[in-house]
Short mmCIF file of C-alpha atoms in Angstrom, two decimals:
data_model
loop_
_atom_site.label_atom_id
_atom_site.label_comp_id
_atom_site.label_asym_id
_atom_site.label_seq_id
_atom_site.Cartn_x
_atom_site.Cartn_y
_atom_site.Cartn_z
CA MET A 156 -44.21 -15.28 -30.80
CA SER A 157 -45.08 -15.01 -27.30
CA VAL A 158 -42.87 -13.96 -24.40
CA THR A 159 -42.97 -16.02 -21.27
CA ALA A 160 -42.89 -14.56 -17.88
CA SER A 161 -39.54 -16.60 -17.15
CA GLN A 162 -37.74 -15.11 -20.29
CA VAL A 163 -39.12 -11.56 -19.16
CA HIS A 164 -37.74 -12.37 -15.58
CA GLY A 165 -34.47 -13.69 -16.79
CA ALA A 166 -34.04 -10.66 -19.06
CA VAL A 167 -34.47 -8.25 -16.33
CA GLN A 168 -32.33 -10.29 -14.24
CA THR A 169 -29.39 -10.18 -16.70
CA LEU A 170 -30.01 -6.18 -17.16
CA THR A 171 -30.02 -5.95 -13.28
CA GLN A 172 -26.54 -8.01 -13.05
CA SER A 173 -24.72 -6.30 -16.08
CA SER A 174 -25.79 -2.89 -14.65
CA ASP A 175 -24.45 -3.54 -11.14
CA THR A 176 -21.14 -5.03 -12.59
CA LEU A 177 -20.77 -1.76 -14.73
CA PHE A 178 -21.68 0.80 -11.84
CA LEU A 179 -19.11 -1.28 -9.49
CA LEU A 180 -16.57 -1.25 -12.09
CA LEU A 181 -16.89 2.27 -12.70
CA GLY A 182 -16.39 2.72 -8.98
CA ALA A 183 -13.37 0.49 -8.89
CA ILE A 184 -12.00 2.45 -11.68
CA MET A 185 -12.50 5.71 -9.93
CA VAL A 186 -11.11 4.50 -6.54
CA PHE A 187 -7.76 3.12 -8.70
CA LEU A 188 -7.30 6.58 -10.28
CA MET A 189 -7.10 8.09 -6.51
CA HIS A 190 -3.73 6.15 -6.24
CA ALA A 191 -2.64 8.62 -8.86
CA GLY A 192 -3.68 11.36 -6.24
CA PHE A 193 -1.89 9.71 -3.45
CA ALA A 194 1.11 9.84 -5.87
CA PHE A 195 1.11 13.48 -6.69
CA LEU A 196 0.15 14.43 -3.58
CA GLU A 197 3.48 12.80 -2.15
CA VAL A 198 5.62 13.98 -5.15
CA GLY A 199 4.27 17.64 -4.55
CA THR A 200 5.28 17.44 -0.72
CA VAL A 201 8.54 15.64 -0.65
CA ARG A 202 11.93 17.34 -1.78
CA GLN A 203 12.74 16.96 -5.62
CA LYS A 204 15.44 14.20 -4.86
CA ASN A 205 12.72 12.03 -3.77
CA GLN A 206 9.84 12.74 -6.39
CA VAL A 207 10.80 9.68 -8.64
CA ASN A 208 10.56 7.12 -5.41
CA ALA A 209 7.00 8.68 -4.59
CA LEU A 210 5.68 7.91 -7.93
CA VAL A 211 7.57 4.68 -8.18
CA LYS A 212 6.69 3.34 -4.55
CA ILE A 213 2.88 4.10 -5.14
CA LEU A 214 2.62 2.01 -8.22
CA ALA A 215 4.87 -0.69 -7.17
CA ASP A 216 3.03 -0.86 -3.98
CA PHE A 217 -0.34 -1.72 -5.90
CA GLY A 218 1.09 -4.45 -7.82
CA ILE A 219 2.33 -6.17 -4.61
CA SER A 220 -1.04 -5.58 -2.94
CA ALA A 221 -2.86 -6.98 -6.02
CA LEU A 222 -1.02 -10.16 -5.69
CA ALA A 223 -1.31 -10.39 -1.91
CA TYR A 224 -5.13 -9.38 -1.70
CA PHE A 225 -5.54 -11.94 -4.69
CA PHE A 226 -3.86 -14.96 -3.14
CA ILE A 227 -4.59 -14.19 0.60
CA GLY A 228 -6.30 -11.00 1.65
CA TYR A 229 -9.68 -11.66 -0.23
CA TRP A 230 -9.71 -15.23 1.29
CA VAL A 231 -8.90 -13.73 4.99
CA ALA A 232 -11.56 -11.01 4.70
CA TYR A 233 -14.32 -13.04 2.82
CA GLY A 234 -13.68 -16.67 2.53
CA ALA A 235 -13.50 -16.80 -1.43
CA ASN A 236 -10.62 -17.46 -3.58
CA PHE A 237 -10.74 -17.81 -7.58
CA PHE A 238 -9.24 -21.18 -7.83
CA ALA A 239 -12.14 -22.06 -10.14
CA ASP A 240 -12.60 -22.19 -13.80
CA ALA A 241 -13.21 -18.94 -15.82
CA GLU A 242 -16.70 -19.95 -16.66
CA THR A 243 -17.49 -20.41 -13.19
CA LEU A 244 -15.77 -17.03 -12.31
CA SER A 245 -17.52 -14.99 -14.99
CA GLN A 246 -21.18 -16.11 -13.61
CA GLY A 247 -23.52 -13.02 -13.20
CA ASN A 248 -21.71 -11.15 -15.70
CA GLY A 249 -18.44 -11.21 -13.60
CA TYR A 250 -19.95 -9.27 -10.58
CA GLU A 251 -17.81 -11.00 -8.08
CA LEU A 252 -14.77 -10.41 -10.07
CA VAL A 253 -15.48 -6.70 -10.44
CA LYS A 254 -16.32 -6.71 -6.70
CA PHE A 255 -12.90 -7.97 -6.00
CA PHE A 256 -11.16 -5.28 -7.93
CA PHE A 257 -13.41 -2.63 -6.06
CA LEU A 258 -12.18 -3.83 -2.52
CA LEU A 259 -8.68 -4.53 -4.06
CA THR A 260 -8.75 -0.54 -4.58
CA PHE A 261 -9.57 -0.20 -0.99
CA ALA A 262 -6.91 -2.64 0.27
CA ALA A 263 -4.16 -1.10 -1.67
CA ALA A 264 -4.96 2.46 -0.25
CA ILE A 265 -3.04 0.90 2.99
CA PRO A 266 0.30 1.28 1.62
CA ALA A 267 -0.28 4.07 -0.48
CA ILE A 268 -1.33 5.92 2.98
CA VAL A 269 1.63 4.63 4.60
CA SER A 270 3.73 5.74 1.81
CA GLY A 271 3.36 9.26 2.56
CA GLY A 272 4.26 9.11 6.38
CA ILE A 273 7.67 7.18 5.47
CA ALA A 274 8.74 9.05 2.59
CA GLU A 275 12.46 10.45 2.03
CA ARG A 276 14.30 7.72 4.08
CA ALA A 277 12.51 4.33 3.57
CA ARG A 278 14.24 1.36 2.02
CA PHE A 279 12.38 0.10 -1.01
CA TYR A 280 12.12 -3.57 -0.90
CA PRO A 281 11.63 -3.86 2.73
CA ILE A 282 8.55 -1.52 2.32
CA LEU A 283 7.25 -3.70 -0.53
CA ILE A 284 7.54 -6.60 1.81
CA ALA A 285 5.87 -5.03 4.61
CA THR A 286 3.14 -4.01 1.75
CA PHE A 287 2.54 -7.70 1.27
CA PHE A 288 1.89 -8.38 4.88
CA THR A 289 -0.48 -5.71 5.69
CA VAL A 290 -2.41 -6.00 2.81
CA GLY A 291 -2.47 -9.51 2.86
CA LEU A 292 -2.96 -10.20 6.56
CA VAL A 293 -3.34 -7.32 8.78
CA TYR A 294 -5.96 -5.05 6.69
CA PRO A 295 -8.35 -7.85 5.64
CA LEU A 296 -8.25 -9.22 9.27
CA PHE A 297 -10.35 -6.18 10.45
CA GLU A 298 -11.84 -5.96 6.92
CA GLY A 299 -13.46 -9.21 7.52
CA MET A 300 -14.51 -8.58 11.18
CA ILE A 301 -16.47 -5.55 10.09
CA TRP A 302 -17.69 -6.26 6.27
CA ASN A 303 -18.06 -9.97 6.53
CA GLY A 304 -19.10 -10.81 10.05
CA ASN A 305 -15.95 -12.62 10.65
CA PHE A 306 -15.23 -13.89 14.37
CA GLY A 307 -18.72 -13.20 15.66
CA VAL A 308 -17.44 -9.29 16.41
CA GLN A 309 -20.74 -7.66 14.86
CA ALA A 310 -23.02 -10.31 16.04
CA TRP A 311 -21.66 -9.64 19.66
CA PHE A 312 -22.15 -5.73 19.16
CA GLU A 313 -25.72 -6.49 18.11
CA THR A 314 -26.42 -8.87 20.93
CA GLN A 315 -24.83 -6.34 23.63
CA PHE A 316 -26.09 -3.05 22.30
CA GLY A 317 -28.58 -3.74 19.72
CA ALA A 318 -26.61 -2.64 16.59
CA GLY A 319 -23.44 -3.41 14.71
CA PHE A 320 -20.25 -1.30 13.98
CA HIS A 321 -21.14 0.87 11.23
CA ASP A 322 -18.55 2.02 8.52
CA PHE A 323 -20.20 2.33 5.15
CA ALA A 324 -17.39 3.33 3.41
CA GLY A 325 -14.24 2.61 5.48
CA SER A 326 -13.50 5.79 7.62
CA VAL A 327 -11.81 3.32 10.25
CA VAL A 328 -11.63 -0.06 8.06
CA VAL A 329 -9.53 1.65 5.64
CA HIS A 330 -8.40 5.14 6.49
CA GLY A 331 -8.00 4.38 10.25
CA VAL A 332 -6.43 1.35 9.60
CA GLY A 333 -3.90 2.50 7.40
CA GLY A 334 -3.01 5.79 9.49
CA TRP A 335 -2.12 4.09 12.47
CA ILE A 336 -0.42 1.29 10.38
CA ALA A 337 1.78 4.24 9.02
CA LEU A 338 2.26 5.93 12.60
CA VAL A 339 4.40 2.52 13.71
CA ALA A 340 6.01 2.81 10.66
CA VAL A 341 6.85 6.23 11.04
CA ILE A 342 8.18 5.88 14.48
CA PHE A 343 10.38 2.64 13.49
CA LEU A 344 12.00 4.91 10.60
CA GLY A 345 12.63 8.11 12.86
CA MET A 346 13.23 11.42 11.87
CA ARG A 347 14.93 12.65 8.68
CA LYS A 348 18.40 14.05 8.65
CA GLY A 349 18.22 17.73 9.15
CA ARG A 350 15.05 18.05 10.64
CA VAL A 351 16.41 19.02 13.91
CA ARG A 352 19.02 22.12 13.80
CA ALA A 353 20.38 23.85 16.92
CA GLY A 354 17.83 21.98 18.91
CA LYS A 355 14.82 23.39 17.09
CA HIS A 356 12.64 21.51 14.31
CA THR A 357 12.92 22.59 10.95
CA ASN A 358 10.43 21.85 8.39
CA PHE A 359 11.06 20.98 4.67
CA VAL A 360 9.13 23.06 2.43
CA PRO A 361 6.82 21.07 -0.29
CA SER A 362 8.82 20.94 -3.53
CA ASN A 363 5.95 21.64 -6.06
CA ILE A 364 2.97 23.15 -4.65
CA PRO A 365 0.67 22.35 -8.06
CA PHE A 366 1.65 18.85 -8.04
CA LEU A 367 0.57 18.60 -4.53
CA ALA A 368 -2.67 20.46 -5.25
CA LEU A 369 -3.29 18.08 -8.41
CA GLY A 370 -3.15 15.19 -6.01
CA ALA A 371 -5.54 16.52 -3.76
CA TRP A 372 -7.97 17.39 -6.55
CA ILE A 373 -7.81 13.72 -8.14
CA LEU A 374 -8.40 12.28 -4.61
CA CYS A 375 -11.44 14.43 -4.02
CA VAL A 376 -13.13 13.33 -7.55
CA GLY A 377 -12.02 9.90 -6.89
CA TRP A 378 -13.83 9.96 -3.33
CA PHE A 379 -17.24 10.11 -4.88
CA GLY A 380 -16.52 6.79 -6.34
CA PHE A 381 -14.95 5.68 -2.92
CA ASN A 382 -18.25 6.65 -0.87
CA VAL A 383 -21.02 6.63 -3.35
CA MET A 384 -20.10 3.20 -5.13
CA SER A 385 -19.60 1.47 -1.86
CA ALA A 386 -23.32 0.78 -2.18
CA GLN A 387 -21.92 -1.91 -4.83
CA SER A 388 -25.35 -2.04 -6.54
CA LEU A 389 -27.59 0.65 -8.34
CA ASN A 390 -30.36 -0.46 -6.12
CA GLY A 391 -28.26 0.75 -3.14
CA ILE A 392 -27.12 4.07 -4.47
CA SER A 393 -27.86 7.02 -2.49
CA GLY A 394 -27.85 10.70 -3.08
CA LEU A 395 -27.55 11.21 0.60
CA VAL A 396 -23.99 9.67 0.52
CA ALA A 397 -23.03 12.24 -2.39
CA MET A 398 -24.51 15.19 -0.67
CA ASN A 399 -22.90 14.27 2.96
CA SER A 400 -19.50 13.70 1.01
CA LEU A 401 -19.70 17.01 -0.83
CA MET A 402 -20.73 18.80 2.44
CA ALA A 403 -17.96 17.03 4.62
CA MET A 404 -15.37 18.24 1.98
CA VAL A 405 -16.60 21.55 2.17
CA GLY A 406 -16.32 21.68 6.04
CA GLY A 407 -12.88 20.29 5.71
CA ILE A 408 -11.64 23.27 3.20
CA VAL A 409 -13.27 26.01 5.07
CA ALA A 410 -11.75 24.81 8.47
CA SER A 411 -8.37 24.20 7.32
CA LEU A 412 -8.42 27.71 5.47
CA ILE A 413 -9.09 29.54 8.74
CA ALA A 414 -7.04 27.03 11.05
CA GLY A 415 -4.36 26.69 8.59
CA LYS A 416 -4.07 30.68 7.87
CA ASN A 417 -4.31 30.16 4.17
CA ASP A 418 -1.22 27.61 3.93
CA PRO A 419 -1.82 25.67 0.48
CA GLY A 420 -0.78 22.63 2.12
CA PHE A 421 -3.50 22.86 4.64
CA ILE A 422 -5.87 23.88 2.42
CA HIS A 423 -5.56 21.20 0.03
CA ASN A 424 -5.46 18.63 2.72
CA GLY A 425 -8.61 19.85 4.44
CA PRO A 426 -10.89 18.67 2.21
CA LEU A 427 -9.20 15.14 2.43
CA ALA A 428 -9.79 15.13 6.14
CA GLY A 429 -13.47 15.92 5.71
CA LEU A 430 -13.78 13.16 2.99
CA VAL A 431 -11.95 10.60 5.32
CA ALA A 432 -14.11 11.25 8.35
CA ILE A 433 -17.29 11.04 6.27
CA CYS A 434 -16.74 7.66 4.84
CA ALA A 435 -18.31 5.73 7.82
CA GLY A 436 -21.74 7.63 8.29
CA SER A 437 -21.90 9.10 5.00
CA ASP A 438 -25.05 6.95 4.30
CA LEU A 439 -26.71 8.21 7.98
CA MET A 440 -25.82 11.75 8.83
CA HIS A 441 -27.96 14.88 7.82
CA PRO A 442 -25.87 16.98 5.58
CA ILE A 443 -25.24 19.74 8.44
CA GLY A 444 -23.96 16.88 10.47
CA ALA A 445 -21.59 15.95 7.71
CA LEU A 446 -20.58 19.57 7.48
CA VAL A 447 -19.71 19.63 11.00
CA THR A 448 -17.88 16.20 10.98
CA GLY A 449 -15.73 17.42 8.11
CA ALA A 450 -14.79 20.82 9.84
CA ILE A 451 -13.53 19.09 13.10
CA ALA A 452 -11.51 16.71 10.92
CA GLY A 453 -10.16 19.81 9.04
CA VAL A 454 -9.21 21.63 12.34
CA LEU A 455 -7.75 17.98 13.74
CA PHE A 456 -5.71 17.92 10.84
CA VAL A 457 -4.26 21.18 11.00
CA TYR A 458 -3.28 20.99 14.85
CA LEU A 459 -2.00 17.53 15.14
CA PHE A 460 0.18 18.00 11.87
CA THR A 461 1.70 21.14 13.18
CA TYR A 462 2.25 19.71 16.59
CA LEU A 463 3.99 16.73 15.14
CA GLN A 464 6.22 18.57 13.01
CA ASN A 465 6.98 21.34 15.69
CA LYS A 466 6.94 19.55 18.75
CA THR A 467 7.59 15.70 18.56
CA LYS A 468 10.17 13.46 17.10
CA ILE A 469 7.39 11.73 14.66
CA ASP A 470 8.52 12.65 11.38
CA ASP A 471 5.09 11.97 9.41
CA VAL A 472 6.02 13.61 5.96
CA LEU A 473 2.42 14.14 4.76
CA GLY A 474 0.60 13.93 8.30
CA VAL A 475 -0.87 10.43 7.12
CA TRP A 476 -1.30 9.63 11.01
CA PRO A 477 -3.54 12.81 11.34
CA LEU A 478 -5.24 12.82 8.22
CA HIS A 479 -6.08 9.07 8.03
CA GLY A 480 -5.52 7.59 11.37
CA VAL A 481 -7.04 10.37 13.61
CA CYS A 482 -9.41 11.77 11.33
CA GLY A 483 -10.60 8.17 10.37
CA ALA A 484 -11.15 7.50 13.93
CA TRP A 485 -12.98 10.56 14.11
CA GLY A 486 -15.34 9.47 11.57
CA GLY A 487 -16.20 6.19 13.18
CA ILE A 488 -16.89 7.97 16.17
CA ALA A 489 -19.08 10.73 14.27
CA ALA A 490 -21.11 8.13 12.70
CA GLY A 491 -22.51 7.17 16.15
CA ILE A 492 -22.88 10.91 17.02
CA PHE A 493 -24.45 12.53 13.97
CA GLY A 494 -26.09 9.32 12.65
CA GLN A 495 -28.61 9.36 15.46
CA SER A 496 -32.08 10.42 14.67
CA ALA A 497 -32.14 12.93 17.36
CA LEU A 498 -29.52 14.96 15.30
CA GLY A 499 -31.05 14.44 12.07
CA GLY A 500 -29.70 11.23 11.19
CA LEU A 501 -31.34 7.90 10.04
CA GLY A 502 -30.53 6.00 13.38
CA GLY A 503 -29.77 2.37 13.91
CA VAL A 504 -26.23 3.25 15.17
CA SER A 505 -24.88 3.06 18.69
CA LEU A 506 -22.16 5.54 19.69
CA VAL A 507 -20.71 2.89 22.31
CA VAL A 508 -20.30 0.49 19.37
CA GLN A 509 -18.84 3.25 17.21
CA VAL A 510 -16.06 3.74 19.76
CA LEU A 511 -15.67 0.35 20.61
CA GLY A 512 -15.37 -0.76 16.77
CA THR A 513 -12.93 2.18 16.44
CA LEU A 514 -10.93 1.10 19.25
CA LEU A 515 -10.70 -2.53 17.90
CA GLY A 516 -9.40 -1.05 14.61
CA ILE A 517 -6.65 0.97 15.94
CA SER A 518 -5.97 -2.33 18.13
CA VAL A 519 -5.69 -4.55 15.22
CA ALA A 520 -3.50 -1.66 13.23
CA LEU A 521 -1.20 -1.13 15.90
CA LEU A 522 -0.56 -4.74 16.73
CA GLY A 523 -0.32 -5.88 13.13
CA ALA A 524 2.19 -3.29 12.25
CA LEU A 525 4.54 -3.67 15.13
CA ILE A 526 4.80 -7.40 13.87
CA VAL A 527 5.13 -6.63 10.28
CA TYR A 528 7.53 -3.61 10.75
CA GLY A 529 9.26 -5.07 13.94
CA ALA A 530 10.29 -7.99 12.09
CA ILE A 531 11.39 -6.62 8.94
CA ASN A 532 13.30 -3.78 10.80
CA ALA A 533 14.97 -6.46 12.78
CA LEU A 534 15.83 -8.75 9.84
CA MET A 535 17.01 -6.35 7.17
CA GLY A 536 16.26 -2.98 8.23
CA LEU A 537 13.73 -0.36 7.24
CA ARG A 538 15.86 2.85 6.61
CA LEU A 539 18.20 4.22 4.22
CA SER A 540 21.82 4.92 5.34
CA GLU A 541 22.69 8.56 6.10
CA GLU A 542 24.60 8.75 2.75
CA GLU A 543 21.84 7.20 0.71
CA GLU A 544 19.28 9.60 2.39
CA TYR A 545 21.38 12.64 1.84
CA ASN A 546 21.68 11.71 -1.83
CA GLY A 547 18.06 11.17 -2.17
CA ALA A 548 15.74 7.95 -2.75
CA ASP A 549 15.63 8.90 -6.52
CA LEU A 550 19.37 8.46 -7.28
CA THR A 551 19.83 5.92 -4.31
CA ILE A 552 17.27 3.34 -5.63
CA HIS A 553 16.24 4.21 -9.12
CA ARG A 554 19.55 5.88 -10.38
CA ILE A 555 17.57 8.72 -11.82
CA SER A 556 16.57 12.10 -10.92
CA SER A 557 13.11 13.63 -11.51
CA THR A 558 14.88 16.50 -13.82
CA ASN A 559 16.80 16.03 -16.88
CA ASP A 560 19.65 18.76 -15.99
CA ASP A 561 23.14 17.91 -16.71
#
């Protein structure tokens, strides 16, 4: 029995589609696992009376995010919906369905980022409502502009400056937007009770360093799915992305070790700062450029977090604004610097566009968050009462503590 050329072509196409589907599914699972990292990083940082709330918030946020992105957000960003029969949806080995899952895990990172900033004094259901609107409308608005060419933004950049805004894995689209949304939410909530005593700032000690470290390790491992598998196909996979992610992580570790003076909280957040910053240009930079990018991000996080906690009334519990907001913005700009061929990068990127695109992302995040959190705060309030905050979110909201002590 002879095999025709069309049969061979069909078999190869099926193998390619199924391989790409599996590749992206593994990426989606790795990024989904990162949400456990967000959870344990927060559990280890907050006081013991708020640990259960940290765990529940992250999982509940993911559920609400999935609904918001499935019914609204994915349509806003990509003009696609799932109102078709199962046979149609599963064509091409269900690649488009897995692509949704992968992009959902990115979208759900927005409330997971916000959660760390607003910890210990936020009401539960108002925050879930905010999650629905930020994931359903605010985040996909900018996501669609950059990753789907919506509203002609990328076309305008290319016409005016010869290059579009480059954000391979979401330094600005995901982390920057999430961090700047979190800043607005943190400001609306105000400082936790007891943070200022006798006119001086007091820092609450992390409740569980091993949990904090576990969260950081889970995030570091999952990040290679976040970055490398943003190629979304086996054909597009790049060892350069993996190498640059590694070097940026190392840069963040070493810089935070030195700048943070051996503080375990800084040392475990340093690699995350480096990984946030490298997302945008991980497919362009030389590994030495990635190392420098990560090191600068590590220093930015240490000094900005220290300044916020000791000098301002911005009570960002996990430092998500410096970690994701500022380091994400730095990553967008760094792609325009170290992505240049003159500095060993692959080129094809404009520093002017990277700055403008980063500022656009910050603007969308700030305006969207002001509308969402401002409206919810005015209508139902975002913050626990003073007594509820004193008793802790675990007992107040979930009626259970993290320990079994009688």
